mmCIF file of C-alpha atoms in Angstrom:
data_model
loop_
_atom_site.group_PDB
_atom_site.id
_atom_site.type_symbol
_atom_site.label_atom_id
_atom_site.label_comp_id
_atom_site.label_asym_id
_atom_site.label_seq_id
_atom_site.Cartn_x
_atom_site.Cartn_y
_atom_site.Cartn_z
ATOM 1 C CA MET A 1 27.741 17.019 18.490
ATOM 2 C CA TYR A 2 27.482 15.018 15.265
ATOM 3 C CA ARG A 3 25.860 17.890 13.420
ATOM 4 C CA LEU A 4 28.750 20.156 14.380
ATOM 5 C CA PHE A 5 31.182 17.462 13.211
ATOM 6 C CA PHE A 6 29.229 17.106 9.959
ATOM 7 C CA ASP A 7 29.305 20.860 9.330
ATOM 8 C CA LEU A 8 33.008 21.171 10.126
ATOM 9 C CA ILE A 9 34.323 17.986 8.479
ATOM 10 C CA PHE A 10 32.005 15.894 6.319
ATOM 11 C CA LYS A 11 30.205 18.816 4.689
ATOM 12 C CA ARG A 12 33.530 20.065 3.339
ATOM 13 C CA MET A 13 34.510 16.673 1.927
ATOM 14 C CA ASP A 14 33.507 14.994 -1.299
ATOM 15 C CA PRO A 15 30.392 12.946 -0.341
ATOM 16 C CA GLU A 16 31.732 9.645 -1.642
ATOM 17 C CA ARG A 17 35.038 10.134 0.154
ATOM 18 C CA ALA A 18 33.166 10.987 3.366
ATOM 19 C CA HIS A 19 31.072 7.842 2.935
ATOM 20 C CA HIS A 20 34.146 5.634 2.623
ATOM 21 C CA LEU A 21 35.768 7.311 5.630
ATOM 22 C CA ALA A 22 32.702 6.824 7.857
ATOM 23 C CA PHE A 23 32.236 3.306 6.522
ATOM 24 C CA GLY A 24 35.827 2.486 7.447
ATOM 25 C CA TRP A 25 35.372 3.800 10.989
ATOM 26 C CA ILE A 26 32.226 1.705 11.459
ATOM 27 C CA ARG A 27 33.973 -1.442 10.231
ATOM 28 C CA ALA A 28 37.012 -0.802 12.407
ATOM 29 C CA LEU A 29 34.951 -0.236 15.549
ATOM 30 C CA ALA A 30 32.968 -3.423 14.943
ATOM 31 C CA ARG A 31 36.211 -5.435 14.960
ATOM 32 C CA ILE A 32 37.201 -4.405 18.511
ATOM 33 C CA PRO A 33 35.330 -6.618 21.025
ATOM 34 C CA VAL A 34 35.125 -4.320 24.050
ATOM 35 C CA LEU A 35 34.470 -1.134 22.099
ATOM 36 C CA ARG A 36 31.808 -2.677 19.860
ATOM 37 C CA THR A 37 29.951 -4.052 22.879
ATOM 38 C CA PHE A 38 30.013 -0.625 24.529
ATOM 39 C CA ALA A 39 28.945 1.069 21.306
ATOM 40 C CA ALA A 40 26.017 -1.313 20.859
ATOM 41 C CA ALA A 41 24.899 -0.781 24.454
ATOM 42 C CA VAL A 42 24.860 2.988 23.935
ATOM 43 C CA LEU A 43 23.609 3.186 20.360
ATOM 44 C CA ALA A 44 21.317 0.181 20.144
ATOM 45 C CA PRO A 45 19.332 -0.353 23.361
ATOM 46 C CA ARG A 46 16.474 -2.736 22.662
ATOM 47 C CA HIS A 47 12.789 -2.082 23.307
ATOM 48 C CA LYS A 48 10.748 -5.240 23.850
ATOM 49 C CA SER A 49 7.618 -3.480 22.658
ATOM 50 C CA LEU A 50 9.164 -3.040 19.196
ATOM 51 C CA ARG A 51 9.884 -6.707 18.543
ATOM 52 C CA THR A 52 8.676 -7.480 15.058
ATOM 53 C CA GLU A 53 7.785 -10.540 13.017
ATOM 54 C CA ALA A 54 7.902 -10.050 9.274
ATOM 55 C CA LEU A 55 8.601 -12.291 6.295
ATOM 56 C CA GLY A 56 8.594 -15.232 8.685
ATOM 57 C CA LEU A 57 11.537 -13.667 10.533
ATOM 58 C CA ARG A 58 11.871 -12.327 14.059
ATOM 59 C CA MET A 59 13.578 -8.967 14.436
ATOM 60 C CA HIS A 60 14.474 -6.670 17.337
ATOM 61 C CA GLY A 61 12.373 -3.963 15.742
ATOM 62 C CA PRO A 62 11.003 -2.672 12.422
ATOM 63 C CA PHE A 63 13.731 -0.206 11.461
ATOM 64 C CA GLY A 64 16.395 -1.284 8.986
ATOM 65 C CA LEU A 65 19.145 0.040 6.758
ATOM 66 C CA ALA A 66 18.098 0.419 3.132
ATOM 67 C CA ALA A 67 20.226 -0.958 0.324
ATOM 68 C CA GLY A 68 22.981 1.286 -1.003
ATOM 69 C CA PHE A 69 25.057 1.977 2.088
ATOM 70 C CA ASP A 70 26.728 -1.434 2.410
ATOM 71 C CA LYS A 71 26.898 -2.594 -1.189
ATOM 72 C CA ASN A 72 29.280 -5.503 -0.607
ATOM 73 C CA ALA A 73 28.250 -6.912 2.790
ATOM 74 C CA ALA A 74 31.419 -5.505 4.325
ATOM 75 C CA ALA A 75 29.909 -3.985 7.477
ATOM 76 C CA VAL A 76 26.801 -5.949 8.435
ATOM 77 C CA ASP A 77 27.855 -6.232 12.080
ATOM 78 C CA GLY A 78 28.907 -2.589 12.159
ATOM 79 C CA MET A 79 25.459 -1.468 11.038
ATOM 80 C CA ALA A 80 23.774 -3.828 13.515
ATOM 81 C CA MET A 81 26.027 -2.332 16.197
ATOM 82 C CA LEU A 82 24.564 1.077 15.359
ATOM 83 C CA GLY A 83 21.066 -0.253 15.959
ATOM 84 C CA PHE A 84 19.605 -1.224 12.586
ATOM 85 C CA ASP A 85 17.161 -4.082 13.091
ATOM 86 C CA HIS A 86 17.846 -5.442 9.631
ATOM 87 C CA VAL A 87 20.543 -4.651 7.105
ATOM 88 C CA GLU A 88 19.839 -4.808 3.380
ATOM 89 C CA ILE A 89 23.085 -5.148 1.472
ATOM 90 C CA GLY A 90 23.608 -4.377 -2.205
ATOM 91 C CA THR A 91 22.588 -3.702 -4.809
ATOM 92 C CA VAL A 92 24.655 -6.683 -5.990
ATOM 93 C CA THR A 93 24.974 -7.619 -9.669
ATOM 94 C CA ALA A 94 25.998 -10.925 -11.217
ATOM 95 C CA GLN A 95 29.217 -9.425 -12.563
ATOM 96 C CA PRO A 96 31.500 -7.040 -10.669
ATOM 97 C CA GLN A 97 31.346 -3.495 -11.966
ATOM 98 C CA PRO A 98 32.933 -0.159 -11.060
ATOM 99 C CA GLY A 99 29.757 1.887 -11.452
ATOM 100 C CA ASN A 100 29.470 5.206 -13.199
ATOM 101 C CA PRO A 101 32.305 7.718 -13.495
ATOM 102 C CA LYS A 102 32.944 10.002 -10.540
ATOM 103 C CA LYS A 103 31.715 12.486 -9.380
ATOM 104 C CA ARG A 104 28.499 10.555 -8.751
ATOM 105 C CA LEU A 105 27.226 11.342 -5.249
ATOM 106 C CA PHE A 106 25.947 14.787 -4.267
ATOM 107 C CA ARG A 107 24.393 16.355 -1.173
ATOM 108 C CA LEU A 108 21.502 18.784 -1.087
ATOM 109 C CA VAL A 109 22.188 19.816 2.508
ATOM 110 C CA ALA A 110 19.420 22.385 2.771
ATOM 111 C CA ASP A 111 16.928 19.700 1.731
ATOM 112 C CA ARG A 112 18.451 16.867 3.782
ATOM 113 C CA ALA A 113 18.696 14.954 0.523
ATOM 114 C CA LEU A 114 21.148 13.155 -1.739
ATOM 115 C CA ILE A 115 21.426 12.705 -5.479
ATOM 116 C CA ASN A 116 23.361 9.676 -6.671
ATOM 117 C CA ARG A 117 24.214 8.075 -9.962
ATOM 118 C CA MET A 118 26.496 5.407 -8.502
ATOM 119 C CA GLY A 119 25.462 2.786 -11.052
ATOM 120 C CA PHE A 120 25.504 -0.367 -8.901
ATOM 121 C CA ASN A 121 29.224 -0.274 -8.135
ATOM 122 C CA ASN A 122 29.899 -3.581 -6.369
ATOM 123 C CA ASP A 123 32.197 -6.609 -6.196
ATOM 124 C CA GLY A 124 29.785 -8.964 -7.966
ATOM 125 C CA SER A 125 27.586 -11.710 -6.573
ATOM 126 C CA ALA A 126 30.294 -14.391 -6.394
ATOM 127 C CA ALA A 127 32.547 -12.233 -4.191
ATOM 128 C CA VAL A 128 29.673 -11.022 -2.016
ATOM 129 C CA ALA A 129 28.403 -14.586 -1.564
ATOM 130 C CA GLU A 130 31.873 -15.664 -0.428
ATOM 131 C CA ARG A 131 32.003 -12.762 2.033
ATOM 132 C CA LEU A 132 28.600 -13.619 3.492
ATOM 133 C CA ALA A 133 29.508 -17.302 3.725
ATOM 134 C CA GLY A 134 32.640 -16.438 5.697
ATOM 135 C CA ARG A 135 30.921 -13.982 8.030
ATOM 136 C CA ARG A 136 31.167 -14.756 11.735
ATOM 137 C CA GLU A 137 28.117 -13.115 13.250
ATOM 138 C CA VAL A 138 28.858 -10.746 16.131
ATOM 139 C CA PHE A 139 25.443 -9.080 16.441
ATOM 140 C CA ARG A 140 22.294 -10.937 15.493
ATOM 141 C CA THR A 141 20.511 -9.155 12.703
ATOM 142 C CA THR A 142 18.436 -9.934 9.646
ATOM 143 C CA VAL A 143 20.368 -9.677 6.374
ATOM 144 C CA GLY A 144 18.511 -8.856 3.192
ATOM 145 C CA VAL A 145 20.241 -9.139 -0.178
ATOM 146 C CA ASN A 146 19.242 -6.706 -2.916
ATOM 147 C CA ILE A 147 20.075 -7.849 -6.471
ATOM 148 C CA GLY A 148 20.102 -5.904 -9.729
ATOM 149 C CA LYS A 149 21.062 -6.197 -13.396
ATOM 150 C CA THR A 150 24.654 -5.972 -14.573
ATOM 151 C CA LYS A 151 24.945 -2.839 -16.716
ATOM 152 C CA ILE A 152 26.527 -4.504 -19.776
ATOM 153 C CA VAL A 153 23.929 -7.281 -19.884
ATOM 154 C CA PRO A 154 21.222 -6.514 -22.453
ATOM 155 C CA GLU A 155 17.620 -6.353 -21.348
ATOM 156 C CA ALA A 156 16.828 -9.589 -23.210
ATOM 157 C CA GLU A 157 19.279 -11.439 -20.952
ATOM 158 C CA ALA A 158 18.266 -9.773 -17.703
ATOM 159 C CA VAL A 159 16.424 -12.786 -16.300
ATOM 160 C CA ALA A 160 19.494 -15.025 -16.571
ATOM 161 C CA ASP A 161 21.591 -12.303 -14.951
ATOM 162 C CA TYR A 162 19.269 -12.072 -11.924
ATOM 163 C CA VAL A 163 19.070 -15.867 -11.711
ATOM 164 C CA ALA A 164 22.873 -16.143 -11.565
ATOM 165 C CA SER A 165 22.966 -13.783 -8.570
ATOM 166 C CA THR A 166 20.083 -15.630 -6.942
ATOM 167 C CA GLU A 167 21.848 -18.978 -7.236
ATOM 168 C CA ARG A 168 24.933 -17.545 -5.559
ATOM 169 C CA LEU A 169 23.309 -15.439 -2.861
ATOM 170 C CA ALA A 170 20.001 -17.020 -1.845
ATOM 171 C CA ALA A 171 21.583 -19.398 0.667
ATOM 172 C CA HIS A 172 23.112 -16.439 2.526
ATOM 173 C CA ALA A 173 20.036 -14.185 2.483
ATOM 174 C CA ASP A 174 17.350 -13.930 5.122
ATOM 175 C CA TYR A 175 15.350 -12.342 2.316
ATOM 176 C CA LEU A 176 15.970 -11.400 -1.328
ATOM 177 C CA VAL A 177 14.998 -8.182 -3.098
ATOM 178 C CA VAL A 178 14.716 -7.800 -6.864
ATOM 179 C CA ASN A 179 15.686 -4.220 -7.668
ATOM 180 C CA VAL A 180 14.148 -3.043 -10.935
ATOM 181 C CA SER A 181 13.803 0.590 -9.929
ATOM 182 C CA SER A 182 17.208 2.261 -9.837
ATOM 183 C CA PRO A 183 17.410 5.088 -12.373
ATOM 184 C CA ASN A 184 21.152 4.671 -12.815
ATOM 185 C CA THR A 185 21.309 1.496 -14.927
ATOM 186 C CA PRO A 186 20.043 2.136 -18.474
ATOM 187 C CA GLY A 187 16.825 0.255 -19.223
ATOM 188 C CA LEU A 188 16.461 -1.183 -15.728
ATOM 189 C CA ARG A 189 13.186 0.551 -14.944
ATOM 190 C CA ASN A 190 11.666 -0.994 -18.063
ATOM 191 C CA LEU A 191 11.625 -4.235 -16.099
ATOM 192 C CA GLN A 192 8.949 -2.778 -13.789
ATOM 193 C CA ALA A 193 6.408 -3.226 -16.574
ATOM 194 C CA VAL A 194 4.305 -6.239 -15.594
ATOM 195 C CA ASP A 195 4.981 -8.090 -18.845
ATOM 196 C CA HIS A 196 8.700 -7.993 -18.071
ATOM 197 C CA LEU A 197 8.401 -8.277 -14.303
ATOM 198 C CA ARG A 198 6.283 -11.456 -14.234
ATOM 199 C CA PRO A 199 8.835 -13.794 -15.884
ATOM 200 C CA LEU A 200 11.698 -12.162 -13.977
ATOM 201 C CA LEU A 201 10.135 -12.658 -10.547
ATOM 202 C CA ALA A 202 8.961 -16.164 -11.425
ATOM 203 C CA ALA A 203 12.479 -17.137 -12.509
ATOM 204 C CA VAL A 204 14.087 -15.689 -9.373
ATOM 205 C CA ARG A 205 11.517 -17.455 -7.186
ATOM 206 C CA GLU A 206 12.223 -20.769 -8.921
ATOM 207 C CA ALA A 207 15.986 -20.280 -8.650
ATOM 208 C CA ALA A 208 15.766 -19.474 -4.938
ATOM 209 C CA ASP A 209 13.608 -22.537 -4.267
ATOM 210 C CA ARG A 210 15.919 -24.758 -6.295
ATOM 211 C CA THR A 211 19.045 -23.419 -4.599
ATOM 212 C CA VAL A 212 17.788 -23.407 -1.007
ATOM 213 C CA THR A 213 15.698 -26.481 -0.190
ATOM 214 C CA THR A 214 15.764 -26.324 3.613
ATOM 215 C CA ARG A 215 13.703 -23.129 3.950
ATOM 216 C CA ARG A 216 11.751 -20.644 1.892
ATOM 217 C CA VAL A 217 13.743 -17.512 1.141
ATOM 218 C CA PRO A 218 11.311 -14.546 1.178
ATOM 219 C CA LEU A 219 11.264 -12.604 -2.085
ATOM 220 C CA LEU A 220 10.418 -8.912 -2.439
ATOM 221 C CA VAL A 221 10.467 -6.383 -5.271
ATOM 222 C CA LYS A 222 11.566 -2.759 -4.920
ATOM 223 C CA ILE A 223 9.666 -0.205 -6.977
ATOM 224 C CA ALA A 224 10.166 3.413 -7.992
ATOM 225 C CA PRO A 225 8.144 6.374 -6.705
ATOM 226 C CA ASP A 226 7.833 7.553 -10.301
ATOM 227 C CA LEU A 227 5.439 4.787 -11.348
ATOM 228 C CA ALA A 228 2.001 5.955 -12.412
ATOM 229 C CA ASP A 229 -0.748 4.976 -9.992
ATOM 230 C CA GLU A 230 -2.132 2.349 -12.361
ATOM 231 C CA ASP A 231 1.335 0.778 -12.617
ATOM 232 C CA VAL A 232 1.609 0.677 -8.820
ATOM 233 C CA ASP A 233 -1.713 -1.183 -8.811
ATOM 234 C CA ALA A 234 -0.470 -3.573 -11.499
ATOM 235 C CA VAL A 235 2.674 -4.424 -9.527
ATOM 236 C CA ALA A 236 0.592 -4.941 -6.383
ATOM 237 C CA ASP A 237 -1.743 -7.315 -8.222
ATOM 238 C CA LEU A 238 1.206 -9.194 -9.715
ATOM 239 C CA ALA A 239 2.844 -9.564 -6.302
ATOM 240 C CA VAL A 240 -0.312 -11.185 -4.953
ATOM 241 C CA GLU A 241 -0.711 -13.349 -8.051
ATOM 242 C CA LEU A 242 2.840 -14.707 -7.800
ATOM 243 C CA GLY A 243 2.746 -15.175 -4.032
ATOM 244 C CA LEU A 244 5.496 -12.615 -3.520
ATOM 245 C CA ASP A 245 6.432 -11.978 0.097
ATOM 246 C CA GLY A 246 6.687 -8.215 -0.049
ATOM 247 C CA ILE A 247 7.108 -4.920 -1.857
ATOM 248 C CA ILE A 248 9.584 -2.185 -0.921
ATOM 249 C CA ALA A 249 8.239 1.302 -1.577
ATOM 250 C CA THR A 250 10.149 3.211 -2.749
ATOM 251 C CA ASN A 251 13.505 3.668 -4.457
ATOM 252 C CA THR A 252 14.949 7.067 -5.413
ATOM 253 C CA THR A 253 13.165 9.459 -7.766
ATOM 254 C CA ILE A 254 14.236 11.016 -11.041
ATOM 255 C CA ALA A 255 11.814 13.896 -10.419
ATOM 256 C CA ARG A 256 13.041 17.353 -9.480
ATOM 257 C CA GLU A 257 9.823 19.342 -9.735
ATOM 258 C CA GLY A 258 7.082 19.238 -7.153
ATOM 259 C CA LEU A 259 9.368 18.142 -4.324
ATOM 260 C CA GLY A 260 9.557 21.501 -2.575
ATOM 261 C CA LEU A 261 13.332 21.690 -2.957
ATOM 262 C CA VAL A 262 15.037 24.577 -1.156
ATOM 263 C CA THR A 263 18.314 24.114 -3.029
ATOM 264 C CA PRO A 264 18.413 26.564 -5.963
ATOM 265 C CA ALA A 265 17.163 25.039 -9.220
ATOM 266 C CA ARG A 266 20.383 25.992 -11.023
ATOM 267 C CA THR A 267 22.413 24.018 -8.472
ATOM 268 C CA VAL A 268 20.210 20.955 -8.832
ATOM 269 C CA GLU A 269 20.305 21.244 -12.615
ATOM 270 C CA ALA A 270 24.102 21.490 -12.589
ATOM 271 C CA ILE A 271 24.334 18.191 -10.675
ATOM 272 C CA GLY A 272 22.561 16.443 -13.518
ATOM 273 C CA ALA A 273 21.041 12.989 -13.676
ATOM 274 C CA GLY A 274 20.635 10.626 -10.753
ATOM 275 C CA GLY A 275 18.218 9.347 -8.177
ATOM 276 C CA LEU A 276 17.142 11.793 -5.494
ATOM 277 C CA SER A 277 16.604 10.441 -1.988
ATOM 278 C CA GLY A 278 15.964 11.878 1.450
ATOM 279 C CA ALA A 279 13.373 14.180 2.973
ATOM 280 C CA PRO A 280 11.864 15.556 -0.301
ATOM 281 C CA LEU A 281 10.829 12.015 -1.262
ATOM 282 C CA LYS A 282 8.674 11.570 1.830
ATOM 283 C CA GLU A 283 5.250 12.503 0.488
ATOM 284 C CA ARG A 284 5.368 10.502 -2.743
ATOM 285 C CA SER A 285 6.807 7.409 -1.035
ATOM 286 C CA LEU A 286 4.073 7.598 1.574
ATOM 287 C CA GLU A 287 1.451 8.018 -1.147
ATOM 288 C CA VAL A 288 2.708 4.893 -2.973
ATOM 289 C CA LEU A 289 2.747 2.936 0.281
ATOM 290 C CA ARG A 290 -0.839 3.904 1.075
ATOM 291 C CA ARG A 291 -1.945 2.907 -2.406
ATOM 292 C CA LEU A 292 -0.222 -0.454 -2.102
ATOM 293 C CA TYR A 293 -1.782 -1.196 1.274
ATOM 294 C CA ALA A 294 -5.235 -0.280 -0.003
ATOM 295 C CA ARG A 295 -4.642 -2.795 -2.798
ATOM 296 C CA VAL A 296 -3.025 -5.723 -0.964
ATOM 297 C CA GLY A 297 -3.893 -5.194 2.706
ATOM 298 C CA ASP A 298 -2.187 -7.722 4.954
ATOM 299 C CA ARG A 299 -1.681 -10.321 2.227
ATOM 300 C CA ILE A 300 1.962 -9.361 1.702
ATOM 301 C CA THR A 301 4.545 -7.442 3.701
ATOM 302 C CA LEU A 302 5.130 -3.813 2.779
ATOM 303 C CA VAL A 303 8.393 -2.031 3.541
ATOM 304 C CA GLY A 304 8.285 1.764 3.712
ATOM 305 C CA VAL A 305 11.383 3.685 2.677
ATOM 306 C CA GLY A 306 12.032 7.135 1.270
ATOM 307 C CA GLY A 307 12.278 10.353 3.256
ATOM 308 C CA ILE A 308 12.191 8.763 6.717
ATOM 309 C CA THR A 309 14.071 11.025 9.115
ATOM 310 C CA THR A 310 12.231 11.004 12.438
ATOM 311 C CA ALA A 311 10.293 8.581 14.612
ATOM 312 C CA ASP A 312 7.149 10.417 13.492
ATOM 313 C CA ASP A 313 8.025 9.576 9.882
ATOM 314 C CA ALA A 314 8.537 5.907 10.740
ATOM 315 C CA TRP A 315 5.334 5.753 12.790
ATOM 316 C CA GLU A 316 3.396 7.344 9.935
ATOM 317 C CA ARG A 317 4.618 4.605 7.567
ATOM 318 C CA ILE A 318 3.553 1.901 9.999
ATOM 319 C CA LEU A 319 0.075 3.382 10.337
ATOM 320 C CA ALA A 320 -0.052 3.609 6.530
ATOM 321 C CA GLY A 321 0.656 -0.108 6.129
ATOM 322 C CA ALA A 322 4.389 -0.757 6.474
ATOM 323 C CA THR A 323 5.423 -3.668 8.672
ATOM 324 C CA LEU A 324 9.054 -2.686 8.206
ATOM 325 C CA VAL A 325 10.626 0.714 7.573
ATOM 326 C CA GLN A 326 14.058 1.575 6.232
ATOM 327 C CA GLY A 327 16.332 4.579 5.994
ATOM 328 C CA TYR A 328 19.660 5.594 4.537
ATOM 329 C CA SER A 329 19.955 9.223 3.426
ATOM 330 C CA ALA A 330 18.991 10.676 6.809
ATOM 331 C CA PHE A 331 21.758 8.600 8.425
ATOM 332 C CA ILE A 332 24.257 10.826 6.625
ATOM 333 C CA TYR A 333 22.770 13.905 8.273
ATOM 334 C CA GLU A 334 21.658 12.467 11.623
ATOM 335 C CA GLY A 335 24.708 10.393 12.568
ATOM 336 C CA PRO A 336 25.297 7.362 14.803
ATOM 337 C CA PHE A 337 22.549 8.117 17.352
ATOM 338 C CA TRP A 338 19.877 8.085 14.659
ATOM 339 C CA CYS A 339 18.632 4.527 15.287
ATOM 340 C CA ARG A 340 18.518 5.132 19.023
ATOM 341 C CA ARG A 341 16.277 8.167 18.503
ATOM 342 C CA ILE A 342 14.022 6.322 16.059
ATOM 343 C CA HIS A 343 13.579 3.360 18.400
ATOM 344 C CA LYS A 344 12.945 5.509 21.456
ATOM 345 C CA GLY A 345 10.413 7.611 19.584
ATOM 346 C CA LEU A 346 8.613 4.593 18.142
ATOM 347 C CA ALA A 347 8.369 2.962 21.565
ATOM 348 C CA GLU A 348 6.910 6.194 22.982
ATOM 349 C CA ARG A 349 4.388 6.530 20.163
ATOM 350 C CA LEU A 350 3.291 2.912 20.499
ATOM 351 C CA ALA A 351 2.886 3.295 24.275
ATOM 352 C CA ALA A 352 0.735 6.400 23.766
ATOM 353 C CA SER A 353 -1.395 4.742 21.076
ATOM 354 C CA PRO A 354 -4.446 2.498 21.420
ATOM 355 C CA TYR A 355 -2.470 -0.416 19.961
ATOM 356 C CA ALA A 356 -0.974 -3.138 22.127
ATOM 357 C CA THR A 357 1.640 -4.118 19.533
ATOM 358 C CA LEU A 358 3.259 -2.710 16.424
ATOM 359 C CA ALA A 359 1.503 -5.402 14.395
ATOM 360 C CA GLU A 360 -1.852 -3.963 15.474
ATOM 361 C CA ALA A 361 -0.742 -0.512 14.312
ATOM 362 C CA VAL A 362 0.206 -1.637 10.794
ATOM 363 C CA GLY A 363 -2.308 -0.168 8.359
ATOM 364 C CA ALA A 364 -4.409 1.351 11.133
ATOM 365 C CA ASP A 365 -5.032 4.547 9.156
ATOM 366 C CA HIS A 366 -6.572 2.586 6.303
ATOM 367 C CA LYS A 367 -8.638 0.457 8.659
ATOM 368 C CA LYS A 368 -10.080 3.604 10.234
ATOM 369 C CA VAL A 369 -11.156 4.905 6.846
ATOM 370 C CA THR A 370 -12.790 1.637 5.807
ATOM 371 C CA ALA A 371 -14.398 0.881 9.194
#
């Protein structure tokens, strides 16, 4: 039914306009007590076998919403109502910014993919912190906060920019993510270099600890799929060195070649710059995840994201080393029953596996190879 609706309505609309329309419907439904309870019962049935502990947090399951869909923490309960086990809001910057000029979001329907050059459009960390502080939780869910650099802030002042957001948002975050991997803020990916990343992560860690003294706010870093293998290793080693809680692998890619795109090359070229997400990213994201797990093992939490569409995709990430998995692009194509299908499929795959719990399955592929 949703796919017919998508083909007849959303496919004919500008992608950003369709996003705002769907986002508005989700928010509106989550405000109506009886309807939201019914929707959650239908869309988000819980499976006890999928209960997950990660980052010192207990979650209904491992499958969450990646950053980018709810940039301003405006629909956390709506996304939990749809079945996401955790919701990562953002990317949030210290200063509010409108993002890049429109048109800036594009669909590659034949590839089940998106290209975006949104540019961290958001209300700024002060406004988002106020919204999170005033939130009255309807559905229990884990809320991650993804922070990035304000576009107009020069690279030399990036640390202070991230620290400002941390000081405002850490108290409202179940976990924090430092985003240094979006391709749509000039110079941002330079911060993935270990010499830049070490002082940045250390400063954010110190700011979070100073701001929130009653608990430890888990800190993760999100990396790009375009890093060279030796740079992936360097980030993994740095994460262990600094006592980071996790790594999210991966963000969108700037690559266009080697992804097996069905969309004609001239169409993709006409779209221009931006990060590509969705199904074509699957293989490289999985490759980065496997490399990370081989490097860090169970010492830190790995989050697999990029090209996850089916329960098989999610299960493959878990076996490769991901404790948590996330999706976003496929939600656009799969619709509101997506989480339900992922959860049902994961529960079936776990039941058919030799593992008693999801935790036992994490990294099982690597353990087989090294046994």
